[in-house]
């Protein structure tokens, strides 16, 4: 029986369809949501357990986001609105991350005073601070200062050498987290310093963190067992130096970050990267047509990033009149990329789980999100209150504000005397931690796959291309009907704070 349209029929009118214009017709369920696997590939070589990437934006992805998203099975792309040193340091910190180990602890020297401890405590809330000979990680550990050492000391100018604990219980570098936790329990101490062969502090394990530590079976890891991380580059020739530093820092995948990816600059950068580092995975973009995909794949792209204009902070389609409805862009690009064996990342315009489902059903292998992760505790920036609501800033990389900080590189606009913004800056509500949000998204995706009747992405793409996956377009009233309506009042909890059954 034929009911609904297959994707070819859906897109043959060449309407610039968006996710909201489409609905997927249900399939047959003969398995549980727990049987669904979300494994995917974001490039020819890189596999992830969850099809989720965070945008290389300066209000979205730095070390914290990249570490936590990788732990949860996705991957973060560190932005380049910073110096080469800052960006490569962030990459290095993700690569060095070890779950449960604080690898760059704050340290002081014996010549610091209790006052310095107070300052660190008020800023970071730590209770135990390791003391090294010169207050850096490059000299020997000589003591530790805990609350017990300083709380009753009246004179806050007292030097730490006079109050620090010097009888230390330490563990050697290489100790497992399980053994470290055991030692903490037995010693009844709050902190366990991990020491390398020179007596230098390599890491710290904290008792308060033990409670928070859990296993991350889905973590995205490279062959060296370190977390995977991506980083953004512009197409400018001087970013070759940035590339070298990122490779040195251990980056797993580069995204060439350009609003319109079909340019001589991108093709040259792509060729350069693949010639210089043939094993490095490179995602090229952004594109919305098959011609654009073909050019970038020919130049060596291992993944294609699709989207021009769907971003929540984006005014590209309004100002430039160039772009494409995101559902149409993802479908048409995926059709070409699939033939070439290159995964597509659908970038921008994702506001809820349903949009992720639709992106994957159009042929994408993963989504990239800025808005969804913005306002979470893992994003850069401080929270503030407005009218009693806890907020964080979120801005487009082509907003005037971000361009002033260096973000114009993405839009060929950096050196222009008159700059036309293609993005806005604003605020979003606190979404809590992505440690709650990402499992919630993944669970939602599993239920959606179950409704469609597929156990994994491979099957979803197979039925998309065989014509067995059926769709309909949604009229304005269908969209109204599909949302909450006719309630006197109701509450829709923010995404990150929705209840989740463990
Ligand atoms: P969102 O998830 O809908 O907020 O979209 C995020 C995506 O928007 C990013 O991954 C970029 O591709 C894109 N983007 C970032 N900054 C800008 C901008 O200033 N203008 C247009 N698009 C942007």
XYZ file of N, CA and C and ligand atoms in Angstrom, residues 53-57 60 257-259 286 305-317 346-351 368-374 394-400 402-403 407 410-411 421-425, ligand 1:
182
model
N 27.222 16.897 17.681
C 28.433 17.719 17.675
C 28.075 19.106 18.205
N 29.029 19.755 18.870
C 28.773 21.133 19.302
C 29.486 22.091 18.358
N 28.846 23.224 18.103
C 29.342 24.191 17.120
C 30.632 24.860 17.582
N 31.525 25.143 16.599
C 32.724 25.911 16.950
C 32.367 27.394 17.094
N 31.764 27.733 18.225
C 31.354 29.118 18.481
C 31.913 29.527 19.837
N 29.959 28.633 22.838
C 29.508 27.231 22.931
C 30.644 26.271 23.299
N 35.909 26.185 8.839
C 34.697 26.898 9.249
C 34.459 28.085 8.340
N 33.551 27.925 7.412
C 33.271 28.992 6.472
C 31.774 28.998 6.181
N 31.183 30.206 6.119
C 29.737 30.296 5.949
C 29.313 29.837 4.557
N 30.612 25.537 4.947
C 29.275 24.966 4.915
C 28.709 25.025 3.499
N 29.764 19.525 6.074
C 28.904 20.231 7.027
C 27.890 21.050 6.227
N 26.618 20.757 6.492
C 25.550 21.331 5.654
C 24.722 22.340 6.437
N 24.536 23.510 5.865
C 23.648 24.509 6.459
C 24.091 25.917 6.110
N 23.211 26.655 5.476
C 23.469 28.082 5.237
C 22.214 28.824 5.607
N 22.217 29.361 6.806
C 21.095 30.198 7.200
C 20.116 29.651 8.221
N 20.179 28.357 8.614
C 19.151 27.891 9.542
C 19.445 28.212 11.014
N 20.657 28.687 11.293
C 21.076 28.892 12.685
C 20.156 29.847 13.432
N 19.995 29.588 14.732
C 19.088 30.394 15.554
C 19.533 31.851 15.657
N 20.854 32.074 15.525
C 21.410 33.419 15.695
C 21.736 34.039 14.337
N 21.224 33.408 13.265
C 21.712 33.690 11.925
C 20.772 34.603 11.141
N 21.334 35.593 10.458
C 20.507 36.451 9.593
C 20.975 36.345 8.138
N 21.759 35.289 7.824
C 22.344 35.144 6.480
C 21.292 35.166 5.375
N 20.226 34.381 5.559
C 19.230 34.301 4.475
C 18.530 35.645 4.279
N 24.472 17.801 9.723
C 23.451 18.839 9.529
C 23.662 19.912 10.586
N 24.023 21.100 10.146
C 24.468 22.135 11.083
C 23.463 23.277 11.181
N 22.908 23.477 12.390
C 22.066 24.643 12.651
C 20.590 24.350 12.542
N 19.822 25.137 13.295
C 18.371 25.066 13.199
C 17.734 23.962 14.017
N 18.511 23.330 14.911
C 17.943 22.254 15.736
C 17.418 22.844 17.050
N 16.118 22.726 17.254
C 15.529 23.280 18.481
C 14.997 22.195 19.408
N 24.940 19.200 14.170
C 25.798 20.124 14.924
C 24.881 21.185 15.512
N 25.089 21.476 16.799
C 24.159 22.381 17.472
C 24.898 23.442 18.279
N 24.386 24.651 18.149
C 24.876 25.743 18.985
C 23.823 26.056 20.024
N 22.635 26.407 19.526
C 21.538 26.796 20.416
C 21.263 25.749 21.493
N 21.181 24.502 21.076
C 20.788 23.441 21.999
C 21.745 23.362 23.200
N 23.029 23.592 22.934
C 24.001 23.495 24.020
C 24.230 24.840 24.715
N 23.809 25.937 24.064
C 24.055 27.259 24.644
C 23.340 27.350 25.991
N 24.683 34.109 24.243
C 24.878 33.242 23.076
C 24.902 34.166 21.863
N 25.930 34.034 21.025
C 26.006 34.960 19.893
C 26.494 34.270 18.634
N 26.029 34.796 17.496
C 26.501 34.314 16.209
C 27.948 34.744 16.015
N 28.705 33.925 15.285
C 30.112 34.273 15.043
C 30.215 35.415 14.035
N 29.097 35.738 13.359
C 29.101 36.881 12.444
C 28.294 38.033 13.028
N 28.038 37.993 14.334
C 27.451 39.162 14.982
C 28.571 40.199 15.085
N 28.204 41.460 15.166
C 29.226 42.506 15.272
C 30.123 42.236 16.477
N 30.931 39.390 17.965
C 31.899 38.299 17.773
C 32.936 38.676 16.722
N 32.513 39.416 15.690
C 33.489 39.815 14.663
C 34.545 40.735 15.265
N 35.818 36.978 14.939
C 35.002 35.938 14.302
C 34.693 36.173 12.829
N 35.138 33.763 9.342
C 34.225 32.775 8.768
C 33.457 33.355 7.577
N 33.414 34.662 7.515
C 32.525 35.320 6.546
C 33.288 36.186 5.551
N 26.685 42.470 9.349
C 26.533 41.334 10.272
C 25.616 40.287 9.660
N 25.953 39.021 9.902
C 25.065 37.937 9.459
C 24.570 37.145 10.662
N 24.704 37.773 11.828
C 24.260 37.075 13.033
C 23.944 38.071 14.124
N 23.287 37.590 15.139
C 22.918 38.456 16.258
C 23.576 37.933 17.530
N 23.598 38.799 18.547
C 24.059 38.321 19.848
C 22.928 38.534 20.842
P 21.989 26.855 16.016
O 22.276 25.546 16.634
O 20.647 26.907 15.338
O 22.134 27.993 16.980
O 23.053 27.064 14.839
C 24.438 26.991 15.062
C 25.163 27.158 13.742
O 24.925 28.455 13.201
C 26.672 27.086 13.818
O 27.178 25.779 13.881
C 27.114 27.813 12.560
O 27.087 27.005 11.417
C 26.021 28.849 12.377
N 26.449 30.190 12.805
C 27.237 30.549 13.836
N 27.328 31.888 13.930
C 26.584 32.387 12.933
C 26.293 33.724 12.506
O 26.683 34.718 13.099
N 25.521 33.826 11.395
C 25.051 32.741 10.720
N 25.265 31.480 11.111
C 26.025 31.306 12.211
